[in-house]
Coordinates of C-alpha atoms in Angstrom, one line a residue:
Chain A
M21 CA 61.8 169.7 100.2
S22 CA 61.4 169.4 103.9
S23 CA 59.6 171.5 106.4
G24 CA 63.0 172.6 107.7
D25 CA 62.4 171.7 111.3
E26 CA 64.5 169.9 114.0
R27 CA 63.6 166.3 113.0
E28 CA 66.6 164.0 112.5
I29 CA 67.7 163.7 108.9
A30 CA 68.4 160.1 108.0
L31 CA 69.4 160.7 104.4
E32 CA 70.0 163.7 102.3
C33 CA 71.0 164.3 98.7
R34 CA 72.2 167.5 97.1
D35 CA 72.1 168.4 93.4
L36 CA 72.1 164.9 92.2
H37 CA 72.7 164.3 88.5
K38 CA 72.6 161.0 86.6
H39 CA 72.8 160.1 82.9
L40 CA 71.9 156.7 81.6
G41 CA 72.9 155.1 78.2
E42 CA 75.7 155.9 75.8
G43 CA 76.2 158.1 72.8
E44 CA 72.9 159.1 71.0
T45 CA 70.8 157.2 73.5
R46 CA 72.3 159.0 76.5
V47 CA 69.6 160.5 78.6
H48 CA 69.8 163.0 81.5
V49 CA 67.7 161.1 83.9
L50 CA 68.2 163.1 87.1
R51 CA 68.6 166.8 86.9
G52 CA 69.9 168.3 90.1
V53 CA 67.7 166.4 92.7
N54 CA 67.7 167.7 96.3
L55 CA 66.0 165.6 99.0
K56 CA 65.9 165.1 102.8
L57 CA 64.4 162.1 104.4
Y58 CA 63.5 162.3 108.1
R59 CA 63.4 159.5 110.6
G60 CA 59.8 158.3 111.3
E61 CA 58.5 159.9 108.1
V62 CA 57.1 157.9 105.2
S63 CA 57.6 159.6 101.8
A64 CA 56.3 158.5 98.4
I65 CA 57.7 159.4 95.1
V66 CA 55.2 159.3 92.3
G67 CA 55.5 160.2 88.7
P68 CA 55.2 158.8 85.1
S69 CA 57.4 155.9 84.0
G70 CA 60.9 156.9 83.0
C71 CA 60.9 160.1 85.1
G72 CA 63.8 158.8 87.2
K73 CA 62.1 157.5 90.3
S74 CA 63.8 154.2 90.5
T75 CA 67.1 155.6 89.4
L76 CA 67.0 158.1 92.2
L77 CA 66.1 155.3 94.7
Y78 CA 69.1 153.2 93.6
L79 CA 71.4 156.2 93.9
L80 CA 70.1 157.0 97.3
G81 CA 70.6 153.3 98.2
L82 CA 74.2 153.5 97.0
L83 CA 73.5 150.7 94.5
D84 CA 74.5 153.0 91.6
R85 CA 76.8 155.9 91.2
Q86 CA 75.7 159.5 90.6
D87 CA 77.5 161.6 87.9
S88 CA 77.6 164.6 90.3
G89 CA 76.1 165.7 93.6
S90 CA 76.4 164.2 97.0
I91 CA 74.5 161.7 99.2
I92 CA 74.7 161.9 103.0
V93 CA 73.5 159.0 105.1
Q94 CA 73.2 159.5 108.8
G95 CA 75.6 162.5 108.6
E96 CA 78.2 160.6 106.6
E97 CA 78.9 161.5 103.0
A98 CA 79.1 158.5 100.7
P99 CA 82.0 159.3 98.3
P100 CA 80.8 158.3 94.8
D101 CA 84.1 156.5 93.9
K102 CA 84.5 154.4 97.1
E103 CA 82.6 151.2 96.7
G104 CA 83.8 149.8 100.0
D105 CA 82.3 152.7 101.8
H106 CA 79.0 152.3 99.9
T107 CA 78.8 148.6 100.8
R108 CA 79.5 149.4 104.5
I109 CA 77.0 152.3 104.7
R110 CA 74.4 150.1 102.9
G111 CA 74.9 147.3 105.4
D112 CA 74.8 149.6 108.4
H113 CA 72.0 152.1 107.5
I114 CA 69.9 151.1 104.4
G115 CA 67.2 148.6 103.9
F116 CA 65.7 147.7 100.6
V117 CA 62.4 146.3 99.4
F118 CA 62.0 145.7 95.7
Q119 CA 59.0 145.1 93.5
F120 CA 60.1 141.4 93.4
H121 CA 60.9 139.9 96.7
F122 CA 64.3 138.5 95.6
L123 CA 64.3 136.0 98.4
L124 CA 67.0 133.3 98.2
P125 CA 64.9 130.2 97.4
E126 CA 67.3 127.8 99.2
F127 CA 66.8 129.6 102.5
S128 CA 63.7 129.5 104.8
A129 CA 61.9 132.7 105.6
A130 CA 63.8 133.1 108.9
E131 CA 67.1 132.3 107.2
N132 CA 66.4 135.0 104.6
V133 CA 65.8 137.5 107.3
M134 CA 69.0 136.5 109.1
L135 CA 71.2 137.0 106.0
P136 CA 71.8 140.7 106.6
M137 CA 72.4 140.1 110.3
R138 CA 74.9 137.3 109.5
K139 CA 76.8 139.7 107.3
L140 CA 76.9 142.4 109.9
G141 CA 78.0 139.9 112.5
R142 CA 76.9 141.8 115.5
M143 CA 74.5 139.2 116.9
S144 CA 74.9 135.7 118.2
Q145 CA 73.0 132.9 116.4
E146 CA 70.4 132.9 119.2
E147 CA 69.9 136.6 119.0
M148 CA 69.6 136.5 115.2
E149 CA 67.0 133.7 115.4
K150 CA 65.0 135.6 118.0
R151 CA 65.1 138.8 116.0
A152 CA 64.1 137.1 112.7
S153 CA 61.2 135.4 114.5
S154 CA 60.1 138.7 116.0
L155 CA 60.3 140.5 112.6
L156 CA 58.4 137.8 110.9
S157 CA 55.8 137.9 113.6
D158 CA 55.5 141.7 113.1
V159 CA 54.6 141.1 109.4
G160 CA 52.2 138.4 110.4
L161 CA 54.3 135.4 109.5
G162 CA 55.2 134.1 113.0
E163 CA 53.9 130.7 112.1
K164 CA 55.7 130.4 108.9
T165 CA 59.3 131.2 109.8
H166 CA 60.7 127.8 108.6
R167 CA 58.9 127.8 105.3
L168 CA 60.8 128.1 102.1
P169 CA 59.8 131.0 99.8
S170 CA 58.3 128.6 97.4
Q171 CA 55.9 127.6 100.2
L172 CA 54.6 131.1 100.7
S173 CA 52.2 133.3 98.7
G174 CA 53.4 136.4 96.8
G175 CA 52.2 138.7 99.5
E176 CA 53.8 136.6 102.2
Q177 CA 57.1 136.5 100.3
Q178 CA 57.0 140.3 100.0
R179 CA 56.4 140.6 103.7
V180 CA 59.4 138.4 104.4
A181 CA 61.4 140.8 102.2
I182 CA 60.1 143.7 104.4
A183 CA 61.2 141.8 107.5
R184 CA 64.6 141.2 105.9
S185 CA 65.0 144.9 105.0
L186 CA 64.5 145.8 108.7
A187 CA 66.8 143.1 110.0
N188 CA 69.8 145.4 110.7
M189 CA 67.6 148.2 112.0
P190 CA 68.4 150.5 109.1
S191 CA 67.8 154.3 109.5
V192 CA 66.5 154.4 105.9
L193 CA 64.1 152.0 104.2
L194 CA 63.9 152.3 100.4
A195 CA 61.1 150.5 98.6
D196 CA 60.8 150.3 94.9
E197 CA 57.2 149.5 93.9
P198 CA 56.9 147.1 96.9
T199 CA 53.3 146.3 96.1
G200 CA 53.6 146.5 92.3
N201 CA 53.4 142.7 92.0
L202 CA 50.5 142.1 94.4
D203 CA 46.7 142.2 94.4
V204 CA 44.8 145.0 96.3
K205 CA 44.4 143.0 99.5
N206 CA 48.0 142.0 99.7
S207 CA 49.1 145.5 98.6
L208 CA 47.4 147.0 101.5
M209 CA 48.7 144.4 103.9
V210 CA 52.3 144.9 102.7
F211 CA 52.0 148.7 102.8
E212 CA 50.5 148.6 106.2
S213 CA 53.3 146.3 107.5
L214 CA 56.0 148.5 105.9
T215 CA 54.8 151.9 107.2
R216 CA 53.7 150.7 110.6
L217 CA 57.1 149.0 111.4
A218 CA 59.1 151.9 110.0
K219 CA 57.1 154.4 112.2
E220 CA 57.4 152.2 115.2
K221 CA 61.2 151.9 114.8
G222 CA 61.7 155.5 113.7
Q223 CA 63.0 154.8 110.3
A224 CA 62.8 157.1 107.2
V225 CA 60.9 155.4 104.5
L226 CA 60.9 156.3 100.8
I227 CA 58.5 154.4 98.6
V228 CA 58.5 154.6 94.8
T229 CA 55.0 153.8 93.7
H230 CA 52.5 154.1 90.8
N231 CA 49.6 153.5 93.1
P232 CA 48.0 156.9 94.0
D233 CA 45.9 155.4 96.8
L234 CA 49.0 154.1 98.6
A235 CA 50.9 157.4 98.0
E236 CA 48.0 159.3 99.6
K237 CA 48.5 157.3 102.8
C238 CA 52.1 158.5 103.1
D239 CA 53.2 161.5 105.2
R240 CA 54.7 163.2 102.1
I241 CA 54.2 162.9 98.4
L242 CA 57.1 163.9 96.1
R243 CA 56.0 164.3 92.5
M244 CA 58.7 163.8 89.9
Q245 CA 58.8 164.7 86.3
D246 CA 61.7 164.7 83.8
G247 CA 64.3 164.0 86.5
Q248 CA 63.2 166.7 88.9
F249 CA 60.7 167.1 91.7
I250 CA 57.9 169.4 90.6
D251 CA 56.3 170.4 93.9
Chain B
M161 CA 80.0 128.7 109.5
S162 CA 80.7 132.0 107.7
P163 CA 77.7 133.6 105.9
N164 CA 79.5 133.1 102.6
L165 CA 80.2 129.4 103.1
R166 CA 76.6 128.9 104.3
I167 CA 75.3 130.6 101.0
A168 CA 77.8 128.6 98.9
V169 CA 76.6 125.3 100.4
R170 CA 73.0 126.1 99.7
F171 CA 73.7 127.3 96.1
L172 CA 75.7 124.1 95.6
F173 CA 72.9 121.8 96.8
A174 CA 70.5 123.7 94.5
K175 CA 72.5 122.4 91.5
K176 CA 73.5 119.1 93.1
R177 CA 73.0 117.0 90.0
S178 CA 75.4 119.0 87.9
M179 CA 77.8 119.4 90.7
L180 CA 77.7 115.6 91.4
M181 CA 78.8 115.0 87.8
S182 CA 81.7 117.4 88.2
L183 CA 82.5 115.8 91.6
A184 CA 82.4 112.3 90.1
G185 CA 84.8 113.5 87.3
I186 CA 87.3 114.8 89.9
I187 CA 87.0 111.6 92.0
F188 CA 87.7 109.4 89.0
G189 CA 90.4 111.7 87.7
V190 CA 92.3 111.8 91.0
G191 CA 91.7 108.1 91.6
F192 CA 93.0 107.0 88.2
F193 CA 95.9 109.4 88.4
I194 CA 97.1 107.8 91.6
S195 CA 96.5 104.2 90.4
T196 CA 98.3 104.7 87.0
Q197 CA 101.2 106.4 88.6
A198 CA 101.4 103.7 91.3
Q199 CA 101.5 101.0 88.5
L200 CA 104.2 102.7 86.5
S201 CA 106.2 103.5 89.6
G202 CA 105.8 99.9 90.7
Y203 CA 107.2 98.5 87.4
Q204 CA 110.0 101.1 87.4
E205 CA 111.0 100.2 90.9
L206 CA 110.9 96.5 90.0
F207 CA 113.1 97.2 87.0
I208 CA 115.6 99.2 89.1
N209 CA 115.8 96.6 91.7
T210 CA 116.3 93.9 89.0
I211 CA 119.2 95.8 87.4
L212 CA 120.7 96.6 90.8
G213 CA 120.5 93.0 91.7
T214 CA 122.0 91.7 88.5
D215 CA 124.5 94.3 87.3
G216 CA 125.0 96.4 90.5
A217 CA 124.7 100.1 91.1
I218 CA 128.1 100.9 89.6
R219 CA 130.2 99.0 87.2
I220 CA 133.9 99.9 87.0
E221 CA 135.4 98.8 83.7
D222 CA 138.3 99.8 81.5
R223 CA 141.3 101.8 82.6
I224 CA 141.4 105.4 81.3
Q225 CA 144.6 106.4 79.6
D226 CA 146.2 109.4 81.1
T227 CA 145.3 112.4 78.9
N228 CA 147.3 114.9 80.8
V229 CA 149.9 116.5 78.5
F230 CA 152.9 118.2 79.9
V231 CA 153.3 121.6 78.1
S232 CA 156.3 123.9 78.4
A233 CA 156.0 127.4 76.9
P234 CA 157.6 130.8 77.3
T235 CA 155.6 133.7 78.9
S236 CA 155.3 137.1 77.1
E237 CA 158.2 138.2 79.3
G238 CA 160.3 135.4 78.0
A239 CA 160.3 133.2 81.1
N240 CA 159.6 129.5 81.0
T241 CA 156.3 128.0 82.3
N242 CA 155.3 124.4 82.6
F243 CA 151.7 123.1 83.0
F244 CA 149.5 120.1 82.3
V245 CA 146.6 120.1 79.8
S246 CA 143.8 117.5 80.3
D247 CA 142.0 116.4 77.2
R248 CA 138.9 114.6 78.5
E249 CA 137.0 114.7 75.2
N250 CA 139.5 112.4 73.5
R251 CA 140.3 110.0 76.3
R252 CA 141.1 106.4 75.5
F253 CA 140.5 103.2 77.4
V254 CA 142.6 100.2 78.0
E255 CA 140.3 97.1 78.3
G256 CA 139.9 95.5 81.7
I257 CA 141.2 96.2 85.2
E258 CA 144.8 95.3 85.8
H259 CA 144.9 95.8 89.5
P260 CA 141.4 95.2 90.9
E261 CA 142.5 95.2 94.5
S262 CA 143.7 98.8 94.4
V263 CA 140.6 99.9 92.5
I264 CA 138.4 98.2 95.1
E265 CA 140.4 99.8 97.9
A266 CA 139.9 103.2 96.3
A267 CA 136.1 102.6 95.8
M268 CA 135.6 101.3 99.3
Q269 CA 136.9 104.6 100.7
L270 CA 133.6 106.2 99.6
Q271 CA 131.0 106.2 102.4
N272 CA 128.2 105.2 100.1
V273 CA 129.9 102.2 98.7
E274 CA 128.7 99.0 100.4
A275 CA 130.6 96.2 98.6
A276 CA 132.6 95.5 95.4
S277 CA 133.1 92.3 93.5
P278 CA 135.7 91.6 90.7
V279 CA 134.4 89.7 87.7
I280 CA 136.1 88.1 84.8
K281 CA 133.9 87.9 81.7
G282 CA 134.3 85.9 78.6
T283 CA 132.4 84.3 75.7
I284 CA 131.9 80.5 75.9
Q285 CA 130.2 77.6 74.2
L286 CA 128.2 75.2 76.2
Q287 CA 127.4 71.7 75.2
S288 CA 125.0 69.3 76.8
P289 CA 124.5 65.7 75.8
L290 CA 121.8 66.9 73.4
R291 CA 122.4 70.5 72.5
K292 CA 124.9 73.4 72.1
D293 CA 124.5 77.0 73.0
S294 CA 126.7 80.1 73.4
G295 CA 126.8 82.3 76.4
Q296 CA 128.9 84.4 78.7
V297 CA 130.8 83.2 81.7
F298 CA 131.1 85.4 84.7
G299 CA 134.0 84.4 86.9
I300 CA 133.3 85.4 90.5
N301 CA 134.4 85.2 94.1
V302 CA 131.2 83.9 95.4
D303 CA 131.1 85.7 98.8
Q304 CA 132.1 89.0 97.3
H305 CA 129.6 88.6 94.5
I306 CA 126.5 87.8 96.6
A307 CA 127.3 91.0 98.5
V308 CA 126.8 93.1 95.4
S309 CA 124.0 91.2 93.7
S310 CA 120.8 89.3 94.3
L311 CA 122.2 86.1 92.8
E312 CA 121.5 84.1 96.0
D313 CA 117.9 85.2 96.1
R314 CA 117.4 84.4 92.4
I315 CA 118.4 80.8 92.7
Q316 CA 115.4 78.5 92.0
I317 CA 117.0 75.1 92.1
G318 CA 120.2 74.3 94.1
S319 CA 122.0 76.7 96.3
I320 CA 125.0 79.0 96.8
A321 CA 126.3 76.6 99.4
E322 CA 126.5 73.8 96.8
F323 CA 128.2 76.2 94.4
R324 CA 130.7 77.2 97.1
A325 CA 131.5 73.5 97.7
A326 CA 132.0 72.6 94.0
P327 CA 135.2 74.2 92.4
M328 CA 134.0 73.1 89.0
G329 CA 130.4 73.9 89.5
I330 CA 128.4 76.5 87.6
I331 CA 125.2 78.4 88.2
M332 CA 123.1 78.7 85.0
G333 CA 120.2 80.8 83.9
H334 CA 116.9 78.9 83.7
K335 CA 116.4 79.8 80.0
M336 CA 119.8 78.5 79.1
A337 CA 119.2 75.4 81.1
S338 CA 115.9 74.9 79.3
R339 CA 117.5 75.4 75.9
L340 CA 120.3 72.9 76.8
D341 CA 117.7 70.6 78.4
V342 CA 119.7 70.2 81.6
T343 CA 119.1 70.6 85.3
V344 CA 121.0 70.7 88.6
G345 CA 123.3 67.7 88.8
D346 CA 123.9 67.4 85.1
S347 CA 127.3 68.1 83.6
V348 CA 128.0 70.1 80.5
I349 CA 131.2 70.9 78.5
V350 CA 132.3 74.6 78.5
R351 CA 134.5 75.7 75.7
A352 CA 136.5 79.0 75.4
I353 CA 139.1 79.7 72.7
D354 CA 141.2 76.5 72.9
Q355 CA 140.2 75.4 76.4
Q356 CA 137.4 73.2 77.5
R357 CA 136.2 71.9 80.9
R358 CA 133.5 69.6 82.1
V359 CA 131.5 71.3 84.7
T360 CA 128.5 70.4 86.9
I361 CA 125.4 72.5 87.1
V362 CA 124.9 73.1 90.9
A363 CA 122.2 75.8 90.7
I364 CA 119.7 77.4 88.3
Y365 CA 118.7 81.0 88.7
E366 CA 116.0 83.3 87.2
T367 CA 116.3 87.0 87.2
G368 CA 113.3 87.6 84.9
V369 CA 115.6 89.4 82.4
S370 CA 115.6 87.2 79.3
E371 CA 118.9 88.4 78.1
I372 CA 120.6 87.4 81.3
D373 CA 118.7 84.2 81.9
K374 CA 119.6 82.7 78.5
T375 CA 123.3 83.8 78.3
R376 CA 124.9 84.3 81.8
V377 CA 126.7 81.5 83.5
F378 CA 128.5 82.0 86.9
M379 CA 131.8 80.1 87.6
H380 CA 134.4 80.3 90.3
M381 CA 137.0 83.0 89.6
S382 CA 140.0 80.5 89.5
A383 CA 138.2 78.1 87.2
T384 CA 137.3 81.0 84.9
R385 CA 140.8 82.4 84.9
S386 CA 142.0 78.9 83.8
L387 CA 139.3 78.5 81.1
L388 CA 139.8 82.0 79.6
K389 CA 143.5 82.0 80.1
K390 CA 143.5 85.3 82.1
P391 CA 145.9 84.8 85.0
H392 CA 145.8 88.5 85.9
G393 CA 143.3 91.3 86.2
V394 CA 139.5 91.3 85.8
S395 CA 137.0 92.4 83.2
F396 CA 135.0 94.7 85.6
I397 CA 134.1 95.4 89.2
Q398 CA 130.5 95.3 90.3
V399 CA 129.8 97.8 93.1
S400 CA 126.8 98.0 95.4
V401 CA 125.9 101.2 97.3
F402 CA 123.7 102.1 100.3
D403 CA 122.0 105.1 98.5
R404 CA 121.3 104.2 94.9
D405 CA 120.4 107.8 94.0
H406 CA 123.9 108.9 94.9
A407 CA 125.5 106.4 92.5
I408 CA 126.1 109.0 89.8
V409 CA 128.3 111.1 92.2
D410 CA 130.1 108.0 93.5
A411 CA 130.8 106.7 90.0
L412 CA 132.4 110.0 89.1
A413 CA 134.5 110.0 92.3
I414 CA 135.6 106.4 91.6
E415 CA 136.5 107.4 88.0
N416 CA 138.6 110.3 89.2
M417 CA 140.3 108.3 92.0
A418 CA 140.9 105.0 90.3
L419 CA 141.2 106.3 86.7
H420 CA 138.8 103.6 85.5
F421 CA 135.6 104.1 83.5
S422 CA 132.7 103.8 86.0
A423 CA 129.1 103.6 84.9
P424 CA 126.3 104.2 87.4
W425 CA 123.0 102.4 86.9
Q426 CA 121.2 105.6 85.9
E427 CA 123.6 106.1 83.0
R428 CA 123.6 102.4 81.9
E429 CA 119.8 102.2 81.9
K430 CA 119.3 105.8 80.8
S431 CA 117.0 104.9 77.9
W432 CA 114.8 102.7 80.1
M433 CA 114.6 105.4 82.7
Q434 CA 113.6 107.9 80.1
L435 CA 110.9 105.5 78.8
F436 CA 109.4 105.2 82.3
T437 CA 109.5 108.9 82.8
T438 CA 107.8 109.5 79.5
L439 CA 105.2 106.8 80.3
K440 CA 104.4 108.4 83.7
L441 CA 104.1 111.8 82.1
S442 CA 101.9 110.5 79.3
A443 CA 99.7 108.7 81.8
A444 CA 99.5 111.8 84.0
I445 CA 98.4 113.9 81.0
T446 CA 95.9 111.4 79.8
V447 CA 94.3 110.9 83.2
S448 CA 94.3 114.7 83.9
T449 CA 92.0 115.1 81.0
I450 CA 89.3 113.5 83.1
I451 CA 89.8 116.2 85.7
I452 CA 90.0 118.9 83.0
V453 CA 86.6 117.7 81.6
S454 CA 85.0 117.7 85.0
G455 CA 86.6 121.1 85.5
L456 CA 84.9 122.3 82.4
G457 CA 81.6 120.8 83.7
M458 CA 82.1 122.7 86.9
F459 CA 82.9 125.9 85.1
S460 CA 79.6 125.7 83.1
T461 CA 77.6 124.8 86.2
L462 CA 79.0 127.7 88.2
F463 CA 78.3 130.0 85.3
M464 CA 74.7 128.7 85.2
I465 CA 74.4 129.4 88.9
V466 CA 75.7 132.9 88.5
M467 CA 73.2 133.5 85.6
D468 CA 70.4 132.1 87.7
K469 CA 71.3 134.0 90.7
T470 CA 72.0 137.5 89.4
R471 CA 69.1 138.9 91.3
E472 CA 70.0 137.1 94.5
I473 CA 73.6 138.4 94.1
A474 CA 72.2 141.9 93.7
I475 CA 70.1 141.6 96.8
L476 CA 73.0 140.3 98.7
R477 CA 75.1 143.3 97.6
S478 CA 72.2 145.5 98.7
M479 CA 72.4 144.0 102.1
G480 CA 76.1 144.9 102.5
Y481 CA 77.8 141.8 101.0
T482 CA 81.0 143.0 99.3
R483 CA 82.3 142.1 95.9
N484 CA 84.8 139.8 97.7
D485 CA 82.0 138.1 99.6
I486 CA 80.2 137.4 96.3
S487 CA 83.4 136.1 94.7
N488 CA 84.1 134.0 97.8
I489 CA 80.6 132.4 97.7
F490 CA 81.5 131.0 94.3
L491 CA 85.1 130.1 95.2
W492 CA 83.8 128.2 98.2
Q493 CA 81.6 126.1 95.9
G494 CA 84.6 125.2 93.9
F495 CA 86.6 124.5 97.1
I496 CA 83.9 122.3 98.5
V497 CA 83.8 120.2 95.3
L498 CA 87.6 120.1 95.3
V499 CA 88.0 118.9 98.9
C500 CA 85.3 116.3 98.5
G501 CA 86.7 115.2 95.1
A502 CA 90.3 115.1 96.4
I503 CA 89.5 113.1 99.6
L504 CA 87.2 110.6 97.8
G505 CA 89.5 110.5 94.8
C506 CA 92.5 109.6 97.1
G507 CA 90.4 106.9 98.7
M508 CA 89.4 105.6 95.4
G509 CA 93.0 105.7 94.1
A510 CA 94.2 103.7 97.2
L511 CA 91.4 101.1 96.7
I512 CA 92.1 100.7 92.9
T513 CA 95.9 100.5 93.6
F514 CA 95.3 97.8 96.3
G515 CA 92.9 95.9 94.0
I516 CA 95.3 96.0 91.1
S517 CA 98.1 94.7 93.2
K518 CA 96.1 91.5 93.7
L519 CA 95.5 90.9 90.0
P520 CA 97.6 88.1 88.5
M521 CA 99.9 89.3 85.8
P522 CA 102.7 86.9 84.9
L523 CA 105.4 88.8 83.2
S524 CA 109.1 88.3 82.3
G525 CA 111.5 89.8 79.8
I526 CA 113.0 92.8 81.4
F527 CA 111.8 91.7 84.9
A528 CA 109.8 88.9 86.4
T529 CA 106.6 89.2 88.3
D530 CA 103.4 87.1 88.9
Y531 CA 101.2 90.0 89.9
F532 CA 100.6 93.6 88.9
V533 CA 103.4 95.6 90.6
V534 CA 102.3 98.8 92.3
R535 CA 104.2 101.4 94.4
S536 CA 102.3 104.2 95.9
T537 CA 104.0 107.3 97.2
V538 CA 102.7 110.4 98.9
W539 CA 103.9 112.3 95.8
H540 CA 101.4 110.5 93.6
Y541 CA 98.6 111.7 95.9
L542 CA 100.1 115.2 96.0
Q543 CA 100.4 115.4 92.2
A544 CA 96.9 114.2 91.7
V545 CA 95.5 116.6 94.2
S546 CA 97.6 119.5 92.8
A547 CA 96.2 118.8 89.3
A548 CA 92.7 118.9 90.7
V549 CA 93.4 122.1 92.7
V550 CA 94.8 123.9 89.6
I551 CA 91.9 122.8 87.4
V552 CA 89.1 123.4 89.8
M553 CA 90.4 126.8 90.9
I554 CA 90.7 127.9 87.3
A555 CA 87.2 126.6 86.7
S556 CA 85.9 128.6 89.7
L557 CA 87.7 131.8 89.3
A558 CA 86.1 133.1 86.1
P559 CA 82.4 132.7 87.3
A560 CA 83.4 134.1 90.7
R561 CA 84.9 137.2 89.2
W562 CA 82.0 137.6 86.9
A563 CA 79.5 137.3 89.8
S564 CA 81.5 139.8 91.9
R565 CA 81.5 142.4 89.0
L566 CA 77.7 142.5 88.7
I567 CA 76.4 146.0 89.4
P568 CA 73.3 145.5 91.7
G569 CA 71.5 148.6 90.3
D570 CA 71.8 147.3 86.8
V571 CA 70.6 143.8 87.8
I572 CA 67.6 145.1 89.6
R573 CA 66.8 147.6 86.9
G574 CA 67.2 144.7 84.4
T575 CA 70.0 146.3 82.4
A576 CA 72.8 144.1 83.6
T577 CA 74.9 142.5 80.8

């Protein structure tokens, strides 16, 4: 799937299989998916509903377990049966943006951005505040750091979610329909923030989207059908 | 502040109304637990002090007949053997104590025994100018007896000094004095078997125990011996001890040393002690239901928070928060409510207990008091807090475990169950 050059691989999966459901409703969702994501590259997965895009994204993000195949993040293989390793790798290397922002409503924008940093525990309070403020400024919310999510618009909330996903400087950013819940203007703004920051910070970005216009703006488009890439 | 605690506090405040209800339940539960236990312990303590002050810690009574039987029997080899067999189950008693001095001497060898007083007891008839009544005379050596009883402190009218100075004086219970319509300075006739004496009432006492106050009359030992025609021996010996909880062991030791039946206060008042224990247990169970109900409220509130926050839990998991972190976030919430409830509940318990102790509650019968009697110990606080800890932890564990088991992929995909 890659051009096979010397670019640094942030995430790789080999022969990934996944079934969903039980008994008669059991479906083979992913059928031997191979993929490499490179630092500084923005990739988009497109395809019809139910083709396995989101399932692949959750597997790559170690939020779910594959039936077979391997996932390697920054050179470290994530064993499918070791949840502790999954959690650690997620915290260290992976950032998520979902269709819904999933901000914690009790925390301000800055506090939401600081949540992953607090868990990682590598920065002082002052450093965390500074970084949260900087990330929020990067997504155009420098003046609204202390606002609660309920005091922000849908687009602004999603931009806070992007800032939060970048908090721990992950090597991979996984976005599941990040603009699916926004109008055109906000979609463009969110997409622009996401790709610009990722490129600036040398992160691999994988976006699942139904929006062909946004997909066209990515460095690479991966078309998926029936649990496999078709290009 | 740890990230988990920070999140727990925010989640808690998001549901503050429900949590306040649970908190209030724990505060009231802990507070009432402490105050009810303090009241029951207060009355139990008053009862124990009353019986120690009237009948002593140990009462040595009848002599035990020697039950050792000398047995002589041949062995299997045909040799003769001799041994003693003790039959404690069928032991018999000889009424009274023939040699009180030697029994007292034996009892006083025990370190815990403070003092001992020989007493002669007998049934008497008393006649005042207007009325007649029956009662029991207790013949005492005054100095010995005030060392083993609270008689001196219980005197309402007259004094021990007046009793000491009057060889034919008596100390009468206030209920008997009331029934005979007499007071200090009046004389009454005391009859026993074929003897009668005119005696003067030199003091009137009140123990609060109706049975004692209406029947018991104290006379000097010599006068009582003469009245009851008992020139030798005594009916019983009343013993006081330094450590009342050790009385059972001391009584057994006295019984073995002096070969006289010895009853510690715990055995004599066993049924009352069992009643107090039952009442305390019953009150603890009843009041704990308040904490249980608040625990149930808390359980449902935490479950509601988990149901409301499944997506937030999933996103926290995606950020690197472990199952334990998620579990701890909910356990922290329970812990915060528990700590606040326990501290405020203990404060409330102390306040209620103090307030109750100031309430007038005139009472007599098995003891006498004018106010509610309370006795708080650190154990009451520990028991109340322990009950709250157990209930709140049980209420928090299930939601915490459920939250920690949510699979983030399923939640975000919308297929979580």
